[in-house]
Amino acid sequence: MSTEQEPTTPQGELSQALPPEQPEVDDHAAALDELQDRWRRALADLDNLRKRHAKELAAVRNEERARTAAAWLPVVDNLDLALTHAGSDPSAVVEGVKAVRDQAVDVLRRLGYPRYEETGVPFDPAVHEVVGTVDDPDAEPNTVVQVMRPGYGEGSRQLRPAAVMVSKRQE
């Protein structure tokens, strides 16, 4: 029988045998806590920014709607005026309605949507919508010969294309 004794370590030696508590672990935990706090604050700032942006966007939309509606008020006023004179001279009413139409076209132009209704220009599918073709020997093939409904806008700011009649190819 062998009597092997477990190595015994006095209490003082035991504390030296275990690794001392590492101060860098505490430093890492503190840094992690700080980073998590900063992350939460950044998320809260982002959320506040989103909410503020949504409010500002709504305010800008409302201001733009009011500005656009205010631009149309003189047109409505002139239509009301034309209707009050509808019983009088019919030619004056027609002239008044034409003037109001011109005023409305000007409002659209000032809002960035000019009217176009040119004939004799080459057909362009980006600004024209063909509603029919005609056999016109005096016009080049694929040329706009009649505008049925004018278009408004230009480039990427187009409200609607012009509805046009286009000359056919002559064979």
mmCIF file with all atom_site columns, C-alpha atoms in Angstrom:
data_model
loop_
_atom_site.group_PDB
_atom_site.id
_atom_site.type_symbol
_atom_site.label_atom_id
_atom_site.label_alt_id
_atom_site.label_comp_id
_atom_site.label_asym_id
_atom_site.label_entity_id
_atom_site.label_seq_id
_atom_site.pdbx_PDB_ins_code
_atom_site.Cartn_x
_atom_site.Cartn_y
_atom_site.Cartn_z
_atom_site.occupancy
_atom_site.B_iso_or_equiv
_atom_site.pdbx_formal_charge
_atom_site.auth_seq_id
_atom_site.auth_comp_id
_atom_site.auth_asym_id
_atom_site.auth_atom_id
_atom_site.pdbx_PDB_model_num
ATOM 1   C CA . MET A 1 1   ? 0.000   0.000  0.000   1.00 0.00 ? 1   MET A CA 1
ATOM 2   C CA . SER A 1 2   ? 1.381   3.104  -0.950  1.00 0.00 ? 2   SER A CA 1
ATOM 3   C CA . THR A 1 3   ? 0.511   6.037  0.974   1.00 0.00 ? 3   THR A CA 1
ATOM 4   C CA . GLU A 1 4   ? 0.514   8.906  -1.358  1.00 0.00 ? 4   GLU A CA 1
ATOM 5   C CA . GLN A 1 5   ? -0.444  12.020 0.246   1.00 0.00 ? 5   GLN A CA 1
ATOM 6   C CA . GLU A 1 6   ? -2.317  14.680 -1.487  1.00 0.00 ? 6   GLU A CA 1
ATOM 7   C CA . PRO A 1 7   ? -0.191  17.696 -1.733  1.00 0.00 ? 7   PRO A CA 1
ATOM 8   C CA . THR A 1 8   ? -1.445  20.063 0.812   1.00 0.00 ? 8   THR A CA 1
ATOM 9   C CA . THR A 1 9   ? -1.174  23.724 0.325   1.00 0.00 ? 9   THR A CA 1
ATOM 10  C CA . PRO A 1 10  ? -1.420  26.107 3.128   1.00 0.00 ? 10  PRO A CA 1
ATOM 11  C CA . GLN A 1 11  ? -4.107  28.758 2.813   1.00 0.00 ? 11  GLN A CA 1
ATOM 12  C CA . GLY A 1 12  ? -1.643  31.447 1.834   1.00 0.00 ? 12  GLY A CA 1
ATOM 13  C CA . GLU A 1 13  ? -0.231  29.328 -0.944  1.00 0.00 ? 13  GLU A CA 1
ATOM 14  C CA . LEU A 1 14  ? -3.733  28.581 -2.287  1.00 0.00 ? 14  LEU A CA 1
ATOM 15  C CA . SER A 1 15  ? -4.443  32.214 -2.950  1.00 0.00 ? 15  SER A CA 1
ATOM 16  C CA . GLN A 1 16  ? -1.186  32.403 -4.896  1.00 0.00 ? 16  GLN A CA 1
ATOM 17  C CA . ALA A 1 17  ? -2.044  29.285 -6.900  1.00 0.00 ? 17  ALA A CA 1
ATOM 18  C CA . LEU A 1 18  ? -5.344  30.714 -8.224  1.00 0.00 ? 18  LEU A CA 1
ATOM 19  C CA . PRO A 1 19  ? -5.021  33.438 -10.799 1.00 0.00 ? 19  PRO A CA 1
ATOM 20  C CA . PRO A 1 20  ? -5.602  36.824 -9.281  1.00 0.00 ? 20  PRO A CA 1
ATOM 21  C CA . GLU A 1 21  ? -8.796  38.585 -10.275 1.00 0.00 ? 21  GLU A CA 1
ATOM 22  C CA . GLN A 1 22  ? -8.029  40.239 -13.558 1.00 0.00 ? 22  GLN A CA 1
ATOM 23  C CA . PRO A 1 23  ? -8.527  43.968 -13.573 1.00 0.00 ? 23  PRO A CA 1
ATOM 24  C CA . GLU A 1 24  ? -8.731  44.003 -17.367 1.00 0.00 ? 24  GLU A CA 1
ATOM 25  C CA . VAL A 1 25  ? -11.953 41.938 -17.235 1.00 0.00 ? 25  VAL A CA 1
ATOM 26  C CA . ASP A 1 26  ? -13.492 44.688 -15.146 1.00 0.00 ? 26  ASP A CA 1
ATOM 27  C CA . ASP A 1 27  ? -12.193 47.261 -17.640 1.00 0.00 ? 27  ASP A CA 1
ATOM 28  C CA . HIS A 1 28  ? -13.748 45.324 -20.522 1.00 0.00 ? 28  HIS A CA 1
ATOM 29  C CA . ALA A 1 29  ? -17.070 45.041 -18.697 1.00 0.00 ? 29  ALA A CA 1
ATOM 30  C CA . ALA A 1 30  ? -17.067 48.785 -18.016 1.00 0.00 ? 30  ALA A CA 1
ATOM 31  C CA . ALA A 1 31  ? -16.197 49.517 -21.659 1.00 0.00 ? 31  ALA A CA 1
ATOM 32  C CA . LEU A 1 32  ? -18.976 47.178 -22.795 1.00 0.00 ? 32  LEU A CA 1
ATOM 33  C CA . ASP A 1 33  ? -21.470 48.912 -20.511 1.00 0.00 ? 33  ASP A CA 1
ATOM 34  C CA . GLU A 1 34  ? -20.383 52.288 -21.862 1.00 0.00 ? 34  GLU A CA 1
ATOM 35  C CA . LEU A 1 35  ? -20.689 51.123 -25.482 1.00 0.00 ? 35  LEU A CA 1
ATOM 36  C CA . GLN A 1 36  ? -24.138 49.668 -24.828 1.00 0.00 ? 36  GLN A CA 1
ATOM 37  C CA . ASP A 1 37  ? -25.213 52.941 -23.234 1.00 0.00 ? 37  ASP A CA 1
ATOM 38  C CA . ARG A 1 38  ? -23.892 54.923 -26.208 1.00 0.00 ? 38  ARG A CA 1
ATOM 39  C CA . TRP A 1 39  ? -25.652 52.501 -28.601 1.00 0.00 ? 39  TRP A CA 1
ATOM 40  C CA . ARG A 1 40  ? -28.976 52.957 -26.777 1.00 0.00 ? 40  ARG A CA 1
ATOM 41  C CA . ARG A 1 41  ? -28.574 56.731 -26.857 1.00 0.00 ? 41  ARG A CA 1
ATOM 42  C CA . ALA A 1 42  ? -27.763 56.636 -30.581 1.00 0.00 ? 42  ALA A CA 1
ATOM 43  C CA . LEU A 1 43  ? -30.896 54.554 -31.225 1.00 0.00 ? 43  LEU A CA 1
ATOM 44  C CA . ALA A 1 44  ? -32.978 57.010 -29.210 1.00 0.00 ? 44  ALA A CA 1
ATOM 45  C CA . ASP A 1 45  ? -31.441 59.943 -31.142 1.00 0.00 ? 45  ASP A CA 1
ATOM 46  C CA . LEU A 1 46  ? -32.228 58.191 -34.425 1.00 0.00 ? 46  LEU A CA 1
ATOM 47  C CA . ASP A 1 47  ? -35.806 57.567 -33.363 1.00 0.00 ? 47  ASP A CA 1
ATOM 48  C CA . ASN A 1 48  ? -36.202 61.219 -32.352 1.00 0.00 ? 48  ASN A CA 1
ATOM 49  C CA . LEU A 1 49  ? -34.706 62.320 -35.670 1.00 0.00 ? 49  LEU A CA 1
ATOM 50  C CA . ARG A 1 50  ? -37.175 60.131 -37.588 1.00 0.00 ? 50  ARG A CA 1
ATOM 51  C CA . LYS A 1 51  ? -40.110 61.562 -35.656 1.00 0.00 ? 51  LYS A CA 1
ATOM 52  C CA . ARG A 1 52  ? -38.913 65.150 -36.139 1.00 0.00 ? 52  ARG A CA 1
ATOM 53  C CA . HIS A 1 53  ? -38.344 64.545 -39.861 1.00 0.00 ? 53  HIS A CA 1
ATOM 54  C CA . ALA A 1 54  ? -41.848 63.093 -40.252 1.00 0.00 ? 54  ALA A CA 1
ATOM 55  C CA . LYS A 1 55  ? -43.340 66.187 -38.563 1.00 0.00 ? 55  LYS A CA 1
ATOM 56  C CA . GLU A 1 56  ? -41.264 68.561 -40.710 1.00 0.00 ? 56  GLU A CA 1
ATOM 57  C CA . LEU A 1 57  ? -42.208 66.680 -43.878 1.00 0.00 ? 57  LEU A CA 1
ATOM 58  C CA . ALA A 1 58  ? -45.901 66.905 -43.010 1.00 0.00 ? 58  ALA A CA 1
ATOM 59  C CA . ALA A 1 59  ? -45.524 70.637 -42.349 1.00 0.00 ? 59  ALA A CA 1
ATOM 60  C CA . VAL A 1 60  ? -43.779 71.184 -45.697 1.00 0.00 ? 60  VAL A CA 1
ATOM 61  C CA . ARG A 1 61  ? -46.491 69.202 -47.502 1.00 0.00 ? 61  ARG A CA 1
ATOM 62  C CA . ASN A 1 62  ? -49.201 71.294 -45.863 1.00 0.00 ? 62  ASN A CA 1
ATOM 63  C CA . GLU A 1 63  ? -47.408 74.528 -46.753 1.00 0.00 ? 63  GLU A CA 1
ATOM 64  C CA . GLU A 1 64  ? -46.996 73.426 -50.386 1.00 0.00 ? 64  GLU A CA 1
ATOM 65  C CA . ARG A 1 65  ? -50.653 72.408 -50.629 1.00 0.00 ? 65  ARG A CA 1
ATOM 66  C CA . ALA A 1 66  ? -51.703 75.777 -49.240 1.00 0.00 ? 66  ALA A CA 1
ATOM 67  C CA . ARG A 1 67  ? -49.395 77.613 -51.664 1.00 0.00 ? 67  ARG A CA 1
ATOM 68  C CA . THR A 1 68  ? -50.780 75.649 -54.617 1.00 0.00 ? 68  THR A CA 1
ATOM 69  C CA . ALA A 1 69  ? -54.387 76.165 -53.539 1.00 0.00 ? 69  ALA A CA 1
ATOM 70  C CA . ALA A 1 70  ? -53.738 79.893 -53.086 1.00 0.00 ? 70  ALA A CA 1
ATOM 71  C CA . ALA A 1 71  ? -52.410 80.045 -56.661 1.00 0.00 ? 71  ALA A CA 1
ATOM 72  C CA . TRP A 1 72  ? -55.763 78.670 -57.891 1.00 0.00 ? 72  TRP A CA 1
ATOM 73  C CA . LEU A 1 73  ? -57.960 81.069 -55.895 1.00 0.00 ? 73  LEU A CA 1
ATOM 74  C CA . PRO A 1 74  ? -57.901 83.886 -58.514 1.00 0.00 ? 74  PRO A CA 1
ATOM 75  C CA . VAL A 1 75  ? -58.955 81.374 -61.159 1.00 0.00 ? 75  VAL A CA 1
ATOM 76  C CA . VAL A 1 76  ? -61.933 80.273 -59.062 1.00 0.00 ? 76  VAL A CA 1
ATOM 77  C CA . ASP A 1 77  ? -62.804 83.916 -58.308 1.00 0.00 ? 77  ASP A CA 1
ATOM 78  C CA . ASN A 1 78  ? -62.819 84.732 -62.027 1.00 0.00 ? 78  ASN A CA 1
ATOM 79  C CA . LEU A 1 79  ? -64.977 81.689 -62.813 1.00 0.00 ? 79  LEU A CA 1
ATOM 80  C CA . ASP A 1 80  ? -67.460 82.862 -60.178 1.00 0.00 ? 80  ASP A CA 1
ATOM 81  C CA . LEU A 1 81  ? -67.425 86.313 -61.748 1.00 0.00 ? 81  LEU A CA 1
ATOM 82  C CA . ALA A 1 82  ? -68.043 84.815 -65.209 1.00 0.00 ? 82  ALA A CA 1
ATOM 83  C CA . LEU A 1 83  ? -70.995 82.819 -63.856 1.00 0.00 ? 83  LEU A CA 1
ATOM 84  C CA . THR A 1 84  ? -72.571 85.931 -62.330 1.00 0.00 ? 84  THR A CA 1
ATOM 85  C CA . HIS A 1 85  ? -72.482 87.555 -65.788 1.00 0.00 ? 85  HIS A CA 1
ATOM 86  C CA . ALA A 1 86  ? -73.757 84.445 -67.594 1.00 0.00 ? 86  ALA A CA 1
ATOM 87  C CA . GLY A 1 87  ? -77.151 86.023 -68.205 1.00 0.00 ? 87  GLY A CA 1
ATOM 88  C CA . SER A 1 88  ? -75.708 89.045 -69.943 1.00 0.00 ? 88  SER A CA 1
ATOM 89  C CA . ASP A 1 89  ? -73.932 89.234 -73.288 1.00 0.00 ? 89  ASP A CA 1
ATOM 90  C CA . PRO A 1 90  ? -72.928 85.640 -74.326 1.00 0.00 ? 90  PRO A CA 1
ATOM 91  C CA . SER A 1 91  ? -69.853 86.829 -76.222 1.00 0.00 ? 91  SER A CA 1
ATOM 92  C CA . ALA A 1 92  ? -68.555 88.537 -73.071 1.00 0.00 ? 92  ALA A CA 1
ATOM 93  C CA . VAL A 1 93  ? -68.994 85.288 -71.137 1.00 0.00 ? 93  VAL A CA 1
ATOM 94  C CA . VAL A 1 94  ? -67.045 83.376 -73.787 1.00 0.00 ? 94  VAL A CA 1
ATOM 95  C CA . GLU A 1 95  ? -64.253 85.948 -73.658 1.00 0.00 ? 95  GLU A CA 1
ATOM 96  C CA . GLY A 1 96  ? -64.260 85.760 -69.869 1.00 0.00 ? 96  GLY A CA 1
ATOM 97  C CA . VAL A 1 97  ? -64.019 81.961 -69.890 1.00 0.00 ? 97  VAL A CA 1
ATOM 98  C CA . LYS A 1 98  ? -61.102 82.155 -72.348 1.00 0.00 ? 98  LYS A CA 1
ATOM 99  C CA . ALA A 1 99  ? -59.350 84.636 -70.050 1.00 0.00 ? 99  ALA A CA 1
ATOM 100 C CA . VAL A 1 100 ? -59.898 82.348 -67.059 1.00 0.00 ? 100 VAL A CA 1
ATOM 101 C CA . ARG A 1 101 ? -58.528 79.369 -69.037 1.00 0.00 ? 101 ARG A CA 1
ATOM 102 C CA . ASP A 1 102 ? -55.437 81.415 -69.911 1.00 0.00 ? 102 ASP A CA 1
ATOM 103 C CA . GLN A 1 103 ? -55.066 82.321 -66.251 1.00 0.00 ? 103 GLN A CA 1
ATOM 104 C CA . ALA A 1 104 ? -55.303 78.633 -65.256 1.00 0.00 ? 104 ALA A CA 1
ATOM 105 C CA . VAL A 1 105 ? -52.675 77.684 -67.864 1.00 0.00 ? 105 VAL A CA 1
ATOM 106 C CA . ASP A 1 106 ? -50.429 80.408 -66.426 1.00 0.00 ? 106 ASP A CA 1
ATOM 107 C CA . VAL A 1 107 ? -50.880 79.013 -62.903 1.00 0.00 ? 107 VAL A CA 1
ATOM 108 C CA . LEU A 1 108 ? -49.799 75.578 -64.150 1.00 0.00 ? 108 LEU A CA 1
ATOM 109 C CA . ARG A 1 109 ? -46.795 77.147 -65.917 1.00 0.00 ? 109 ARG A CA 1
ATOM 110 C CA . ARG A 1 110 ? -45.738 78.958 -62.720 1.00 0.00 ? 110 ARG A CA 1
ATOM 111 C CA . LEU A 1 111 ? -46.048 75.670 -60.813 1.00 0.00 ? 111 LEU A CA 1
ATOM 112 C CA . GLY A 1 112 ? -43.585 74.138 -63.282 1.00 0.00 ? 112 GLY A CA 1
ATOM 113 C CA . TYR A 1 113 ? -45.989 72.454 -65.719 1.00 0.00 ? 113 TYR A CA 1
ATOM 114 C CA . PRO A 1 114 ? -46.029 74.413 -68.981 1.00 0.00 ? 114 PRO A CA 1
ATOM 115 C CA . ARG A 1 115 ? -48.663 73.578 -71.589 1.00 0.00 ? 115 ARG A CA 1
ATOM 116 C CA . TYR A 1 116 ? -47.600 72.196 -74.957 1.00 0.00 ? 116 TYR A CA 1
ATOM 117 C CA . GLU A 1 117 ? -49.771 71.612 -77.980 1.00 0.00 ? 117 GLU A CA 1
ATOM 118 C CA . GLU A 1 118 ? -47.458 71.942 -80.959 1.00 0.00 ? 118 GLU A CA 1
ATOM 119 C CA . THR A 1 119 ? -48.286 70.519 -84.359 1.00 0.00 ? 119 THR A CA 1
ATOM 120 C CA . GLY A 1 120 ? -45.818 69.783 -87.129 1.00 0.00 ? 120 GLY A CA 1
ATOM 121 C CA . VAL A 1 121 ? -43.285 68.309 -84.701 1.00 0.00 ? 121 VAL A CA 1
ATOM 122 C CA . PRO A 1 122 ? -42.011 64.726 -84.860 1.00 0.00 ? 122 PRO A CA 1
ATOM 123 C CA . PHE A 1 123 ? -43.962 62.267 -82.726 1.00 0.00 ? 123 PHE A CA 1
ATOM 124 C CA . ASP A 1 124 ? -42.180 61.620 -79.408 1.00 0.00 ? 124 ASP A CA 1
ATOM 125 C CA . PRO A 1 125 ? -43.637 58.836 -77.228 1.00 0.00 ? 125 PRO A CA 1
ATOM 126 C CA . ALA A 1 126 ? -42.187 60.521 -74.135 1.00 0.00 ? 126 ALA A CA 1
ATOM 127 C CA . VAL A 1 127 ? -44.457 63.568 -74.562 1.00 0.00 ? 127 VAL A CA 1
ATOM 128 C CA . HIS A 1 128 ? -47.194 62.404 -76.930 1.00 0.00 ? 128 HIS A CA 1
ATOM 129 C CA . GLU A 1 129 ? -49.955 59.818 -76.717 1.00 0.00 ? 129 GLU A CA 1
ATOM 130 C CA . VAL A 1 130 ? -51.295 58.705 -80.081 1.00 0.00 ? 130 VAL A CA 1
ATOM 131 C CA . VAL A 1 131 ? -55.084 58.644 -80.209 1.00 0.00 ? 131 VAL A CA 1
ATOM 132 C CA . GLY A 1 132 ? -55.286 58.159 -83.948 1.00 0.00 ? 132 GLY A CA 1
ATOM 133 C CA . THR A 1 133 ? -53.513 58.352 -87.279 1.00 0.00 ? 133 THR A CA 1
ATOM 134 C CA . VAL A 1 134 ? -54.432 60.285 -90.400 1.00 0.00 ? 134 VAL A CA 1
ATOM 135 C CA . ASP A 1 135 ? -53.324 60.093 -93.989 1.00 0.00 ? 135 ASP A CA 1
ATOM 136 C CA . ASP A 1 136 ? -51.976 63.591 -94.611 1.00 0.00 ? 136 ASP A CA 1
ATOM 137 C CA . PRO A 1 137 ? -49.942 63.941 -97.836 1.00 0.00 ? 137 PRO A CA 1
ATOM 138 C CA . ASP A 1 138 ? -48.691 67.387 -96.760 1.00 0.00 ? 138 ASP A CA 1
ATOM 139 C CA . ALA A 1 139 ? -47.112 66.108 -93.511 1.00 0.00 ? 139 ALA A CA 1
ATOM 140 C CA . GLU A 1 140 ? -44.001 64.026 -92.979 1.00 0.00 ? 140 GLU A CA 1
ATOM 141 C CA . PRO A 1 141 ? -44.640 60.500 -91.673 1.00 0.00 ? 141 PRO A CA 1
ATOM 142 C CA . ASN A 1 142 ? -44.816 60.226 -87.852 1.00 0.00 ? 142 ASN A CA 1
ATOM 143 C CA . THR A 1 143 ? -45.501 63.930 -87.452 1.00 0.00 ? 143 THR A CA 1
ATOM 144 C CA . VAL A 1 144 ? -48.052 65.429 -85.063 1.00 0.00 ? 144 VAL A CA 1
ATOM 145 C CA . VAL A 1 145 ? -50.797 66.890 -87.260 1.00 0.00 ? 145 VAL A CA 1
ATOM 146 C CA . GLN A 1 146 ? -53.457 67.627 -84.627 1.00 0.00 ? 146 GLN A CA 1
ATOM 147 C CA . VAL A 1 147 ? -53.501 67.956 -80.841 1.00 0.00 ? 147 VAL A CA 1
ATOM 148 C CA . MET A 1 148 ? -56.689 66.533 -79.343 1.00 0.00 ? 148 MET A CA 1
ATOM 149 C CA . ARG A 1 149 ? -55.754 67.319 -75.731 1.00 0.00 ? 149 ARG A CA 1
ATOM 150 C CA . PRO A 1 150 ? -52.725 69.423 -74.700 1.00 0.00 ? 150 PRO A CA 1
ATOM 151 C CA . GLY A 1 151 ? -49.990 68.045 -72.498 1.00 0.00 ? 151 GLY A CA 1
ATOM 152 C CA . TYR A 1 152 ? -48.573 69.658 -69.362 1.00 0.00 ? 152 TYR A CA 1
ATOM 153 C CA . GLY A 1 153 ? -45.070 69.527 -67.931 1.00 0.00 ? 153 GLY A CA 1
ATOM 154 C CA . GLU A 1 154 ? -41.695 68.694 -69.340 1.00 0.00 ? 154 GLU A CA 1
ATOM 155 C CA . GLY A 1 155 ? -39.075 66.030 -68.859 1.00 0.00 ? 155 GLY A CA 1
ATOM 156 C CA . SER A 1 156 ? -39.462 64.100 -65.640 1.00 0.00 ? 156 SER A CA 1
ATOM 157 C CA . ARG A 1 157 ? -42.049 66.635 -64.389 1.00 0.00 ? 157 ARG A CA 1
ATOM 158 C CA . GLN A 1 158 ? -44.773 65.696 -66.842 1.00 0.00 ? 158 GLN A CA 1
ATOM 159 C CA . LEU A 1 159 ? -48.358 65.727 -65.586 1.00 0.00 ? 159 LEU A CA 1
ATOM 160 C CA . ARG A 1 160 ? -49.730 64.133 -68.714 1.00 0.00 ? 160 ARG A CA 1
ATOM 161 C CA . PRO A 1 161 ? -48.719 63.653 -72.346 1.00 0.00 ? 161 PRO A CA 1
ATOM 162 C CA . ALA A 1 162 ? -50.452 65.445 -75.187 1.00 0.00 ? 162 ALA A CA 1
ATOM 163 C CA . ALA A 1 163 ? -53.111 63.344 -76.963 1.00 0.00 ? 163 ALA A CA 1
ATOM 164 C CA . VAL A 1 164 ? -52.298 63.693 -80.673 1.00 0.00 ? 164 VAL A CA 1
ATOM 165 C CA . MET A 1 165 ? -53.175 62.576 -84.174 1.00 0.00 ? 165 MET A CA 1
ATOM 166 C CA . VAL A 1 166 ? -50.110 61.453 -86.123 1.00 0.00 ? 166 VAL A CA 1
ATOM 167 C CA . SER A 1 167 ? -49.573 61.259 -89.880 1.00 0.00 ? 167 SER A CA 1
ATOM 168 C CA . LYS A 1 168 ? -49.227 57.768 -91.324 1.00 0.00 ? 168 LYS A CA 1
ATOM 169 C CA . ARG A 1 169 ? -46.421 56.602 -93.515 1.00 0.00 ? 169 ARG A CA 1
ATOM 170 C CA . GLN A 1 170 ? -47.306 57.142 -97.090 1.00 0.00 ? 170 GLN A CA 1
ATOM 171 C CA . GLU A 1 171 ? -46.826 54.098 -99.245 1.00 0.00 ? 171 GLU A CA 1
#
